Amino acid sequence: MNKHQALSAGKAESLQQITDAAAQCFMAKGLEKATIDDIADVLGATKGRVYHHFRSKNAIYFAVHRQAMQYCFDAVEPVLKQDIPADEKLFRMAVAHAHVMMDTLPYQRSIRLGVDIYLRGPTTQAEREVLTELIEQRNGYENLFRDVLRSGKAAGTLDVPNVDLAGRAVMGALNGLVDWYRIRPDQSAADRAAIADGLAHTIIYGIKA
Amino acid sequence: MNKHQALSAGKAESLQQITDAAAQCFMAKGLEKATIDDIADVLGATKGRVYHHFRSKNAIYFAVHRQAMQYCFDAVEPVLKQDIPADEKLFRMAVAHAHVMMDTLPYQRSIRLGVDIYLRGPTTQAEREVLTELIEQRNGYENLFRDVLRSGKAAGTLDVPNVDLAGRAVMGALNGLVDWYRIRPDQSAADRAAIADGLAHTIIYGIKA
DNA sequence: AGACCAACATTCCCGGTAGTATGCTAACCT
DNA sequence: AGGTTAGCATACTACCGGGAATGTTGGTCT
C-alpha cells in the first residue's frame, strides 16, 4: 500500500478527480476562460493541488483528451470483435459511440475545444509531440469506422462510393451530439438509447422513403 | 458621395476587411488567443483602426457571426423558393449549405468557437441580447431544414420518424465540414462540388446497400 | 483658407492569470 | 522519535491583452 492513501483518496483517484473537474470547467467556460482556480474551486481545493499533479494547463488538457479517447476505444472495441456483417457492425459501433458521447459529455466536449488551437500557440517541443500523439490516436479511432465501411463495401452490404467522405459524414453526425445534447435530470437510459438508435438509423439508412 | 471614400476604400468596405481579418484570426488561433493586434496585423494596421469601428472584441465576433449566418441564408433561401418535392429540395439545400461551409470557411469556423462561451462570461446586458438574437437566427436557419423534413414526411417522400433528431444528424454531418475541410490551392470547383454532392447523398440516401 | 471631422496611429494603464516559491502537516520508514 | 517525503495550501511575481485616452493626418465644407 502506498503512502497517504488510506483515507485520502489515493493518487490515481485524485488525478481523475482533477481531470473530471477540468473537463467540467472546459465544457462550461471554454479552454481559455477556464482558469486553474476554477478547476480547483470545483474540487474544493487550490491551485497548489492541481500544479502538484500537472506541469501546466496544457498538460491537464492533454490528460483530459487522452481520457476522452480512451472512453471511446473502450466502448467501440468490443463491438469490433463481434463476428457480424459489416453493416450491422457499423450500426452497433455508431450506437456505442453515441452513448459514449452522452455518458462522458464533458470529456468529449473538451476534445472539440482545443486541438488546432494548440497547433500554433507557443507550445514547447514536448507538448507538440504529445499533441501529434493525440491526433494520431484520433485518426486511429476514426480508421476503425473507415475499415468497417471498406469491408462492408467489399462485401456488398454497404453502398459507399467514397469511404473517406462517408466516414466524415458518419463521424460528423455522431460527434454533433456534443453540440446539442444537454444532460437533463428527467431523462432516462431509454431516452438516451432512443437518441443513439435514432441517430445510427438515420446515418445508415438515410431519410429517403 | 460620403467623405473620405474617394480613394480610401469606403466605410462598408473597411468594415468588411476587418471582419474578414477577424474571421481569419479566429479560425487560426481561436477566439481568446486571437488578439486585436493580430487582427490589425493581418490588415497591416493597428488597434486604432479596429477600435474605431468596433466597441469591443465581442462586437467583432458578433459581426462575424451575423455575416456568417447571412452567407448561409443567402445560399439556401433560393432553393427554398423552388417548387420541387421535399426530398429533392432537401438534397439541394444540403448541397448549397455544404458549398457555403467551404466557400466562407473562416466565418463558419468562427461560429463554432464562440456561442456558448459567451453565455457565461461577464458579458453586458446589451451583449447578452445580441447573443440571443444570434441564437434565434441560427434556430431559424435550422428550422428551414426541419420544415422541409416535416413536409417530406407528410408527403411520404421522406422517412423521418423523429424530425428533430434527423435534423440534428443532417446539420451535424454538414457542419462537420468545418472541422476537417482544408483549403488547398490545387483543388478545383469540381472537387468541392464532389464533396458537397457526396455528403448530401450520404445523408439523404444513407450507406446501406 | 481655415475650421472641422472621420479615420486612423500611439501610448498608457489596469485587471486578470499562468506559473513559482515557499510553508505546512500528516503519514510512512527505520 | 526524528527524519523524510507526498500532498497539499498560501503568497507572490511577471506578463499579457483589452480597452481608453490622446495624438496625428488628410480630405471636405463653406
Short mmCIF file of C-alpha atoms (C1' of nucleotides) in Angstrom, two decimals:
data_model
loop_
_atom_site.label_atom_id
_atom_site.label_comp_id
_atom_site.label_asym_id
_atom_site.label_seq_id
_atom_site.Cartn_x
_atom_site.Cartn_y
_atom_site.Cartn_z
CA MET A 1 0.00 0.00 0.00
CA ASN A 2 1.31 3.41 -0.90
CA LYS A 3 1.59 6.43 1.27
CA HIS A 4 -1.12 8.88 2.11
CA GLN A 5 -3.74 6.76 0.55
CA ALA A 6 -5.51 5.13 3.42
CA LEU A 7 -8.09 7.83 3.95
CA SER A 8 -7.22 10.49 1.40
CA ALA A 9 -8.43 9.02 -1.85
CA GLY A 10 -5.27 7.65 -3.47
CA LYS A 11 -3.16 9.12 -6.23
CA ALA A 12 -4.90 7.72 -9.29
CA GLU A 13 -8.25 8.70 -7.87
CA SER A 14 -7.06 12.22 -7.05
CA LEU A 15 -5.76 12.53 -10.59
CA GLN A 16 -9.09 11.52 -12.06
CA GLN A 17 -10.90 13.96 -9.79
CA ILE A 18 -8.77 16.71 -11.29
CA THR A 19 -9.37 15.70 -14.88
CA ASP A 20 -13.08 15.33 -14.14
CA ALA A 21 -13.19 18.84 -12.73
CA ALA A 22 -11.12 20.17 -15.63
CA ALA A 23 -13.40 18.59 -18.22
CA GLN A 24 -16.37 20.15 -16.45
CA CYS A 25 -14.77 23.61 -16.46
CA PHE A 26 -13.63 23.31 -20.07
CA MET A 27 -17.15 22.42 -21.12
CA ALA A 28 -18.70 25.25 -19.12
CA LYS A 29 -16.29 28.06 -19.97
CA GLY A 30 -14.09 27.01 -22.84
CA LEU A 31 -10.41 26.21 -22.76
CA GLU A 32 -9.02 29.71 -22.28
CA LYS A 33 -11.65 31.15 -19.99
CA ALA A 34 -11.48 28.20 -17.65
CA THR A 35 -8.76 29.04 -15.14
CA ILE A 36 -6.76 26.76 -12.91
CA ASP A 37 -8.52 28.38 -9.98
CA ASP A 38 -11.86 27.42 -11.48
CA ILE A 39 -10.77 23.81 -11.63
CA ALA A 40 -9.52 23.98 -8.06
CA ASP A 41 -12.78 25.54 -6.92
CA VAL A 42 -14.77 22.65 -8.32
CA LEU A 43 -12.55 20.35 -6.29
CA GLY A 44 -12.87 22.48 -3.19
CA ALA A 45 -9.11 22.92 -3.32
CA THR A 46 -6.50 25.40 -4.53
CA LYS A 47 -4.03 25.71 -7.40
CA GLY A 48 -1.44 24.00 -5.29
CA ARG A 49 -3.13 20.67 -5.65
CA VAL A 50 -3.51 21.00 -9.39
CA TYR A 51 0.06 22.08 -10.03
CA HIS A 52 1.32 19.31 -7.80
CA HIS A 53 -0.03 16.81 -10.32
CA PHE A 54 0.28 18.70 -13.61
CA ARG A 55 3.09 20.78 -15.03
CA SER A 56 0.89 23.16 -16.98
CA LYS A 57 -2.62 23.83 -18.13
CA ASN A 58 -1.80 22.20 -21.43
CA ALA A 59 -0.81 19.05 -19.59
CA ILE A 60 -4.23 18.96 -17.96
CA TYR A 61 -5.91 19.33 -21.32
CA PHE A 62 -3.82 16.57 -22.78
CA ALA A 63 -4.81 14.26 -19.93
CA VAL A 64 -8.47 15.08 -20.49
CA HIS A 65 -8.11 14.48 -24.21
CA ARG A 66 -6.39 11.15 -23.74
CA GLN A 67 -9.00 10.00 -21.25
CA ALA A 68 -11.78 11.01 -23.64
CA MET A 69 -10.25 8.95 -26.42
CA GLN A 70 -9.84 6.02 -24.06
CA TYR A 71 -13.55 6.11 -23.26
CA CYS A 72 -14.28 5.91 -26.99
CA PHE A 73 -11.97 2.99 -27.63
CA ASP A 74 -13.30 1.07 -24.64
CA ALA A 75 -16.85 1.44 -25.91
CA VAL A 76 -16.29 0.57 -29.56
CA GLU A 77 -13.62 -2.13 -29.49
CA PRO A 78 -15.90 -4.85 -28.05
CA VAL A 79 -18.24 -4.30 -30.99
CA LEU A 80 -15.32 -4.56 -33.41
CA LYS A 81 -14.52 -8.06 -32.18
CA GLN A 82 -18.02 -9.35 -32.82
CA ASP A 83 -18.35 -11.66 -35.80
CA ILE A 84 -21.22 -9.97 -37.63
CA PRO A 85 -21.76 -8.40 -41.08
CA ALA A 86 -20.18 -5.00 -41.66
CA ASP A 87 -23.44 -3.10 -41.94
CA GLU A 88 -24.71 -4.44 -38.64
CA LYS A 89 -21.31 -3.87 -37.05
CA LEU A 90 -21.24 -0.26 -38.19
CA PHE A 91 -24.70 0.27 -36.77
CA ARG A 92 -23.68 -1.05 -33.36
CA MET A 93 -20.45 0.97 -33.41
CA ALA A 94 -22.44 4.10 -34.12
CA VAL A 95 -24.80 3.34 -31.25
CA ALA A 96 -21.88 2.67 -28.91
CA HIS A 97 -20.15 5.88 -29.96
CA ALA A 98 -23.30 7.91 -29.44
CA HIS A 99 -23.68 6.50 -25.96
CA VAL A 100 -20.12 7.41 -25.05
CA MET A 101 -20.71 10.95 -26.30
CA MET A 102 -23.63 11.34 -23.93
CA ASP A 103 -22.16 9.44 -20.99
CA THR A 104 -18.83 11.29 -20.96
CA LEU A 105 -20.07 14.59 -22.33
CA PRO A 106 -17.66 16.95 -20.55
CA TYR A 107 -14.67 14.99 -21.80
CA GLN A 108 -15.95 14.79 -25.36
CA ARG A 109 -16.78 18.47 -25.49
CA SER A 110 -13.31 19.30 -24.26
CA ILE A 111 -11.87 17.48 -27.24
CA ARG A 112 -13.55 19.84 -29.68
CA LEU A 113 -12.30 22.94 -27.91
CA GLY A 114 -8.60 22.52 -28.30
CA VAL A 115 -6.66 20.53 -30.83
CA ASP A 116 -5.98 23.02 -33.59
CA ILE A 117 -5.69 25.92 -31.16
CA TYR A 118 -2.60 24.37 -29.73
CA LEU A 119 -1.08 23.87 -33.15
CA ARG A 120 0.01 27.48 -33.32
CA GLY A 121 0.49 28.59 -29.73
CA PRO A 122 3.88 28.84 -28.07
CA THR A 123 3.76 25.21 -27.10
CA THR A 124 7.04 23.54 -26.28
CA GLN A 125 8.54 20.79 -28.36
CA ALA A 126 7.43 18.17 -25.84
CA GLU A 127 3.86 19.44 -25.93
CA ARG A 128 3.85 19.42 -29.70
CA GLU A 129 4.85 15.77 -29.64
CA VAL A 130 2.07 14.88 -27.25
CA LEU A 131 -0.35 16.74 -29.48
CA THR A 132 0.61 14.78 -32.57
CA GLU A 133 0.20 11.63 -30.49
CA LEU A 134 -3.35 12.68 -29.65
CA ILE A 135 -4.12 13.41 -33.29
CA GLU A 136 -2.80 10.02 -34.32
CA GLN A 137 -4.93 8.42 -31.65
CA ARG A 138 -8.00 10.16 -33.06
CA ASN A 139 -7.11 9.16 -36.60
CA GLY A 140 -6.72 5.60 -35.43
CA TYR A 141 -10.13 5.71 -33.87
CA GLU A 142 -11.81 7.07 -36.96
CA ASN A 143 -9.99 4.48 -39.01
CA LEU A 144 -11.87 1.80 -37.10
CA PHE A 145 -15.03 3.17 -38.70
CA ARG A 146 -13.44 3.55 -42.13
CA ASP A 147 -12.21 -0.03 -42.04
CA VAL A 148 -15.72 -1.29 -41.40
CA LEU A 149 -17.01 0.90 -44.22
CA ARG A 150 -14.44 -0.62 -46.56
CA SER A 151 -15.19 -4.21 -45.63
CA GLY A 152 -18.92 -3.52 -46.00
CA LYS A 153 -18.25 -2.06 -49.42
CA ALA A 154 -16.24 -5.14 -50.38
CA ALA A 155 -18.94 -7.47 -49.08
CA GLY A 156 -21.62 -5.54 -50.88
CA THR A 157 -23.68 -4.81 -47.78
CA LEU A 158 -22.76 -1.14 -47.78
CA ASP A 159 -23.05 1.32 -50.66
CA VAL A 160 -20.07 3.63 -50.20
CA PRO A 161 -18.67 5.32 -53.32
CA ASN A 162 -16.22 7.36 -51.25
CA VAL A 163 -15.11 5.80 -47.98
CA ASP A 164 -13.38 8.89 -46.63
CA LEU A 165 -16.32 11.16 -47.31
CA ALA A 166 -18.83 8.72 -45.86
CA GLY A 167 -16.65 8.36 -42.79
CA ARG A 168 -16.64 12.13 -42.35
CA ALA A 169 -20.41 12.21 -42.63
CA VAL A 170 -20.85 9.44 -40.08
CA MET A 171 -18.46 10.96 -37.56
CA GLY A 172 -19.91 14.40 -38.12
CA ALA A 173 -23.46 13.33 -37.42
CA LEU A 174 -22.40 11.40 -34.32
CA ASN A 175 -19.99 13.95 -32.89
CA GLY A 176 -22.54 16.68 -33.44
CA LEU A 177 -24.18 15.23 -30.35
CA VAL A 178 -21.81 17.12 -28.09
CA ASP A 179 -23.02 20.38 -29.60
CA TRP A 180 -26.70 19.97 -28.92
CA TYR A 181 -27.09 17.22 -26.34
CA ARG A 182 -27.84 18.50 -22.88
CA ILE A 183 -27.91 16.45 -19.73
CA ARG A 184 -31.36 16.63 -18.16
CA PRO A 185 -32.26 15.18 -14.80
CA ASP A 186 -35.58 13.82 -16.05
CA GLN A 187 -34.17 11.75 -18.87
CA SER A 188 -33.80 8.01 -18.57
CA ALA A 189 -31.44 5.48 -20.08
CA ALA A 190 -34.23 4.66 -22.52
CA ASP A 191 -34.24 8.27 -23.74
CA ARG A 192 -30.53 8.14 -24.44
CA ALA A 193 -30.93 4.79 -26.15
CA ALA A 194 -33.62 6.29 -28.39
CA ILE A 195 -31.26 9.09 -29.38
CA ALA A 196 -28.38 6.72 -30.06
CA ASP A 197 -30.51 4.27 -32.06
CA GLY A 198 -32.26 7.06 -33.97
CA LEU A 199 -29.01 8.72 -34.96
CA ALA A 200 -27.45 5.44 -36.05
CA HIS A 201 -30.53 4.55 -38.07
CA THR A 202 -30.59 7.91 -39.84
CA ILE A 203 -26.93 7.58 -40.74
CA ILE A 204 -27.05 4.01 -42.01
CA TYR A 205 -30.40 4.00 -43.74
CA GLY A 206 -30.75 7.67 -44.69
CA ILE A 207 -34.02 9.55 -44.70
CA LYS A 208 -35.31 8.88 -48.21
CA ALA A 209 -38.59 7.00 -48.14
CA MET B 1 -20.95 60.68 -52.03
CA ASN B 2 -19.67 60.45 -48.46
CA LYS B 3 -16.47 61.77 -47.10
CA HIS B 4 -13.11 60.09 -47.23
CA GLN B 5 -14.25 57.47 -49.64
CA ALA B 6 -12.88 58.57 -52.97
CA LEU B 7 -9.57 56.73 -52.76
CA SER B 8 -9.52 55.15 -49.32
CA ALA B 9 -11.76 52.14 -49.65
CA GLY B 10 -15.09 53.35 -48.21
CA LYS B 11 -16.59 52.63 -44.84
CA ALA B 12 -18.53 49.47 -45.58
CA GLU B 13 -15.56 48.02 -47.36
CA SER B 14 -13.25 48.86 -44.48
CA LEU B 15 -15.69 47.18 -42.12
CA GLN B 16 -15.73 44.01 -44.17
CA GLN B 17 -11.97 43.99 -44.35
CA ILE B 18 -11.90 43.95 -40.57
CA THR B 19 -14.43 41.15 -40.20
CA ASP B 20 -12.58 39.17 -42.87
CA ALA B 21 -9.34 39.56 -40.98
CA ALA B 22 -11.05 38.75 -37.69
CA ALA B 23 -12.61 35.58 -39.09
CA GLN B 24 -9.20 34.54 -40.35
CA CYS B 25 -7.59 35.10 -36.96
CA PHE B 26 -10.40 33.39 -35.08
CA MET B 27 -10.03 30.36 -37.30
CA ALA B 28 -6.27 30.27 -36.93
CA LYS B 29 -5.91 30.89 -33.20
CA GLY B 30 -9.29 30.56 -31.54
CA LEU B 31 -11.43 33.25 -30.05
CA GLU B 32 -9.39 34.05 -26.96
CA LYS B 33 -5.91 33.59 -28.35
CA ALA B 34 -6.61 35.85 -31.29
CA THR B 35 -5.80 39.37 -30.14
CA ILE B 36 -6.93 42.67 -31.55
CA ASP B 37 -3.33 43.26 -32.52
CA ASP B 38 -3.38 40.04 -34.51
CA ILE B 39 -6.38 41.25 -36.46
CA ALA B 40 -4.73 44.60 -37.03
CA ASP B 41 -1.55 42.91 -38.21
CA VAL B 42 -3.43 40.98 -40.86
CA LEU B 43 -4.79 44.31 -42.07
CA GLY B 44 -1.39 45.96 -41.93
CA ALA B 45 -2.90 48.40 -39.43
CA THR B 46 -3.10 48.91 -35.67
CA LYS B 47 -5.67 48.56 -32.92
CA GLY B 48 -6.79 52.12 -33.55
CA ARG B 49 -8.47 51.21 -36.77
CA VAL B 50 -10.26 48.24 -35.27
CA TYR B 51 -11.48 50.08 -32.19
CA HIS B 52 -12.64 52.94 -34.35
CA HIS B 53 -15.23 50.63 -35.93
CA PHE B 54 -15.96 48.23 -33.08
CA ARG B 55 -16.60 48.86 -29.41
CA SER B 56 -15.15 45.60 -28.19
CA LYS B 57 -13.80 42.26 -29.22
CA ASN B 58 -17.21 40.76 -28.61
CA ALA B 59 -18.71 43.22 -31.06
CA ILE B 60 -16.31 41.99 -33.71
CA TYR B 61 -17.25 38.42 -33.04
CA PHE B 62 -20.94 39.27 -33.24
CA ALA B 63 -20.39 40.93 -36.61
CA VAL B 64 -18.53 37.89 -37.88
CA HIS B 65 -21.24 35.60 -36.59
CA ARG B 66 -24.02 37.63 -38.18
CA GLN B 67 -22.20 37.76 -41.50
CA ALA B 68 -21.66 34.01 -41.39
CA MET B 69 -25.37 33.41 -40.87
CA GLN B 70 -26.17 35.81 -43.69
CA TYR B 71 -24.00 33.80 -46.06
CA CYS B 72 -25.96 30.69 -45.11
CA PHE B 73 -29.36 32.27 -45.62
CA ASP B 74 -28.35 33.77 -48.95
CA ALA B 75 -27.25 30.39 -50.21
CA VAL B 76 -30.21 28.32 -49.03
CA GLU B 77 -33.21 30.59 -49.45
CA PRO B 78 -33.21 30.49 -53.28
CA VAL B 79 -33.53 26.71 -53.05
CA LEU B 80 -36.38 27.04 -50.58
CA LYS B 81 -38.43 29.00 -53.09
CA GLN B 82 -38.13 26.35 -55.77
CA ASP B 83 -41.31 24.37 -56.39
CA ILE B 84 -39.94 20.84 -56.13
CA PRO B 85 -40.60 17.77 -53.95
CA ALA B 86 -39.32 17.92 -50.38
CA ASP B 87 -36.74 15.18 -50.80
CA GLU B 88 -35.17 16.87 -53.80
CA LYS B 89 -35.35 20.24 -52.07
CA LEU B 90 -33.58 18.92 -49.00
CA PHE B 91 -30.88 17.45 -51.20
CA ARG B 92 -30.25 20.79 -52.92
CA MET B 93 -30.33 22.66 -49.61
CA ALA B 94 -27.72 20.29 -48.23
CA VAL B 95 -25.54 20.84 -51.28
CA ALA B 96 -25.91 24.61 -51.02
CA HIS B 97 -25.10 24.55 -47.32
CA ALA B 98 -22.01 22.43 -47.88
CA HIS B 99 -20.80 24.88 -50.51
CA VAL B 100 -21.22 27.82 -48.18
CA MET B 101 -19.27 25.99 -45.48
CA MET B 102 -16.34 25.61 -47.83
CA ASP B 103 -16.58 29.00 -49.52
CA THR B 104 -16.76 31.02 -46.30
CA LEU B 105 -14.77 28.67 -44.11
CA PRO B 106 -13.19 31.24 -41.74
CA TYR B 107 -16.59 32.70 -40.94
CA GLN B 108 -18.23 29.34 -40.39
CA ARG B 109 -15.41 28.12 -38.20
CA SER B 110 -15.69 31.25 -36.11
CA ILE B 111 -19.30 30.40 -35.37
CA ARG B 112 -18.35 27.16 -33.68
CA LEU B 113 -15.77 28.81 -31.45
CA GLY B 114 -17.95 31.17 -29.50
CA VAL B 115 -21.63 30.92 -28.81
CA ASP B 116 -21.77 29.04 -25.54
CA ILE B 117 -18.56 30.56 -24.26
CA TYR B 118 -20.21 33.92 -24.17
CA LEU B 119 -23.22 32.54 -22.33
CA ARG B 120 -21.31 32.63 -19.04
CA GLY B 121 -18.71 35.33 -19.43
CA PRO B 122 -19.07 38.80 -17.96
CA THR B 123 -20.96 39.97 -20.98
CA THR B 124 -23.05 43.08 -20.59
CA GLN B 125 -26.80 43.09 -20.87
CA ALA B 126 -26.63 44.51 -24.40
CA GLU B 127 -24.21 41.82 -25.49
CA ARG B 128 -26.41 39.14 -24.00
CA GLU B 129 -29.33 40.43 -26.06
CA VAL B 130 -27.32 40.36 -29.25
CA LEU B 131 -26.26 36.84 -28.40
CA THR B 132 -29.81 35.61 -28.03
CA GLU B 133 -30.57 37.25 -31.36
CA LEU B 134 -27.77 35.27 -32.97
CA ILE B 135 -29.01 32.05 -31.40
CA GLU B 136 -32.52 32.73 -32.67
CA GLN B 137 -31.10 33.39 -36.10
CA ARG B 138 -29.37 30.03 -36.03
CA ASN B 139 -32.50 28.28 -34.81
CA GLY B 140 -34.45 29.92 -37.59
CA TYR B 141 -31.94 28.67 -40.10
CA GLU B 142 -32.03 25.12 -38.85
CA ASN B 143 -35.81 25.31 -38.82
CA LEU B 144 -35.70 25.77 -42.58
CA PHE B 145 -34.29 22.28 -42.78
CA ARG B 146 -36.71 20.86 -40.22
CA ASP B 147 -39.65 22.32 -42.09
CA VAL B 148 -38.61 20.57 -45.28
CA LEU B 149 -38.15 17.34 -43.34
CA ARG B 150 -41.68 17.69 -41.99
CA SER B 151 -43.28 18.37 -45.34
CA GLY B 152 -41.38 15.46 -46.86
CA LYS B 153 -42.64 13.27 -44.07
CA ALA B 154 -46.20 14.45 -44.72
CA ALA B 155 -45.85 13.88 -48.46
CA GLY B 156 -44.37 10.45 -47.90
CA THR B 157 -41.18 11.13 -49.82
CA LEU B 158 -39.06 11.18 -46.67
CA ASP B 159 -38.91 8.56 -43.94
CA VAL B 160 -38.39 10.57 -40.77
CA PRO B 161 -39.64 9.05 -37.51
CA ASN B 162 -38.14 11.87 -35.45
CA VAL B 163 -37.81 15.20 -37.24
CA ASP B 164 -35.67 16.87 -34.57
CA LEU B 165 -33.22 14.01 -34.39
CA ALA B 166 -32.96 13.71 -38.16
CA GLY B 167 -32.38 17.45 -38.37
CA ARG B 168 -29.56 17.17 -35.87
CA ALA B 169 -27.99 14.37 -37.89
CA VAL B 170 -28.21 16.33 -41.13
CA MET B 171 -26.78 19.52 -39.68
CA GLY B 172 -24.11 17.59 -37.84
CA ALA B 173 -22.86 15.82 -40.93
CA LEU B 174 -22.85 19.06 -42.93
CA ASN B 175 -21.37 21.33 -40.29
CA GLY B 176 -18.69 18.77 -39.60
CA LEU B 177 -17.17 20.07 -42.82
CA VAL B 178 -15.62 23.00 -41.00
CA ASP B 179 -13.72 20.59 -38.77
CA TRP B 180 -11.96 18.61 -41.45
CA TYR B 181 -12.17 20.60 -44.68
CA ARG B 182 -8.94 22.36 -45.54
CA ILE B 183 -8.49 24.86 -48.31
CA ARG B 184 -5.94 23.55 -50.75
CA PRO B 185 -4.57 25.52 -53.66
CA ASP B 186 -4.75 22.57 -56.04
CA GLN B 187 -8.43 21.87 -55.60
CA SER B 188 -10.96 22.92 -58.18
CA ALA B 189 -14.61 23.88 -58.06
CA ALA B 190 -15.35 20.36 -59.26
CA ASP B 191 -13.60 18.93 -56.22
CA ARG B 192 -15.75 20.99 -53.90
CA ALA B 193 -18.85 20.03 -55.83
CA ALA B 194 -17.94 16.37 -55.41
CA ILE B 195 -17.64 16.85 -51.67
CA ALA B 196 -20.94 18.70 -51.42
CA ASP B 197 -22.84 16.20 -53.58
CA GLY B 198 -21.25 13.22 -51.86
CA LEU B 199 -22.13 14.48 -48.41
CA ALA B 200 -25.69 15.29 -49.38
CA HIS B 201 -26.10 11.88 -50.99
CA THR B 202 -24.81 10.06 -47.93
CA ILE B 203 -27.17 11.97 -45.70
CA ILE B 204 -30.32 11.55 -47.78
CA TYR B 205 -29.82 8.01 -49.05
CA GLY B 206 -27.71 6.55 -46.27
CA ILE B 207 -24.97 3.96 -46.82
CA LYS B 208 -26.92 0.70 -46.64
CA ALA B 209 -26.73 -1.20 -49.91
"C1'" DA C 1 -8.34 79.34 -46.28
"C1'" DG C 2 -9.43 77.90 -42.02
"C1'" DA C 3 -12.42 75.19 -39.26
"C1'" DC C 4 -13.93 70.53 -38.76
"C1'" DC C 5 -14.25 65.76 -38.62
"C1'" DA C 6 -13.57 60.91 -39.91
"C1'" DA C 7 -10.12 57.57 -39.87
"C1'" DC C 8 -6.76 56.02 -38.22
"C1'" DA C 9 -1.88 55.56 -35.11
"C1'" DT C 10 0.44 55.82 -30.44
"C1'" DT C 11 0.71 55.39 -25.78
"C1'" DC C 12 -0.57 54.04 -21.46
"C1'" DC C 13 -2.99 51.69 -17.62
"C1'" DC C 14 -5.05 48.10 -15.08
"C1'" DG C 15 -7.13 43.68 -14.26
"C1'" DG C 16 -6.56 39.00 -14.52
"C1'" DT C 17 -4.00 34.64 -14.94
"C1'" DA C 18 -0.32 31.11 -15.57
"C1'" DG C 19 3.30 29.71 -13.19
"C1'" DT C 20 6.65 29.73 -8.99
"C1'" DA C 21 8.47 29.64 -4.43
"C1'" DT C 22 7.69 28.60 -0.13
"C1'" DG C 23 5.25 26.96 4.07
"C1'" DC C 24 2.81 23.49 6.48
"C1'" DT C 25 1.11 18.84 8.04
"C1'" DA C 26 0.33 14.25 8.45
"C1'" DA C 27 1.63 9.78 7.17
"C1'" DC C 28 5.47 6.39 6.48
"C1'" DC C 29 10.20 4.46 7.32
"C1'" DT C 30 13.94 2.84 10.35
"C1'" DA D 1 11.43 9.52 17.83
"C1'" DG D 2 13.03 12.14 14.45
"C1'" DG D 3 13.88 12.46 9.64
"C1'" DT D 4 11.81 12.34 5.20
"C1'" DT D 5 8.58 12.95 1.71
"C1'" DA D 6 3.97 13.20 -0.53
"C1'" DG D 7 0.26 16.15 -0.83
"C1'" DC D 8 -1.44 19.84 -0.48
"C1'" DA D 9 -2.28 25.42 0.86
"C1'" DT D 10 -0.59 30.27 0.80
"C1'" DA D 11 1.76 34.16 -1.02
"C1'" DC D 12 3.92 36.28 -4.64
"C1'" DT D 13 5.60 37.60 -9.31
"C1'" DA D 14 5.71 38.50 -14.19
"C1'" DC D 15 3.38 39.21 -18.07
"C1'" DC D 16 -0.02 39.92 -21.39
"C1'" DG D 17 -4.12 41.66 -23.52
"C1'" DG D 18 -8.39 44.61 -23.59
"C1'" DG D 19 -9.75 48.89 -23.71
"C1'" DA D 20 -9.39 54.02 -23.05
"C1'" DA D 21 -7.13 58.47 -23.69
"C1'" DT D 22 -4.77 61.08 -26.61
"C1'" DG D 23 -2.18 62.48 -30.81
"C1'" DT D 24 -1.89 62.94 -35.97
"C1'" DT D 25 -3.32 63.46 -40.82
"C1'" DG D 26 -5.73 64.25 -44.79
"C1'" DG D 27 -9.96 65.14 -47.05
"C1'" DT D 28 -14.32 68.19 -47.06
"C1'" DC D 29 -17.40 72.02 -46.50
"C1'" DT D 30 -18.36 76.90 -46.61
#
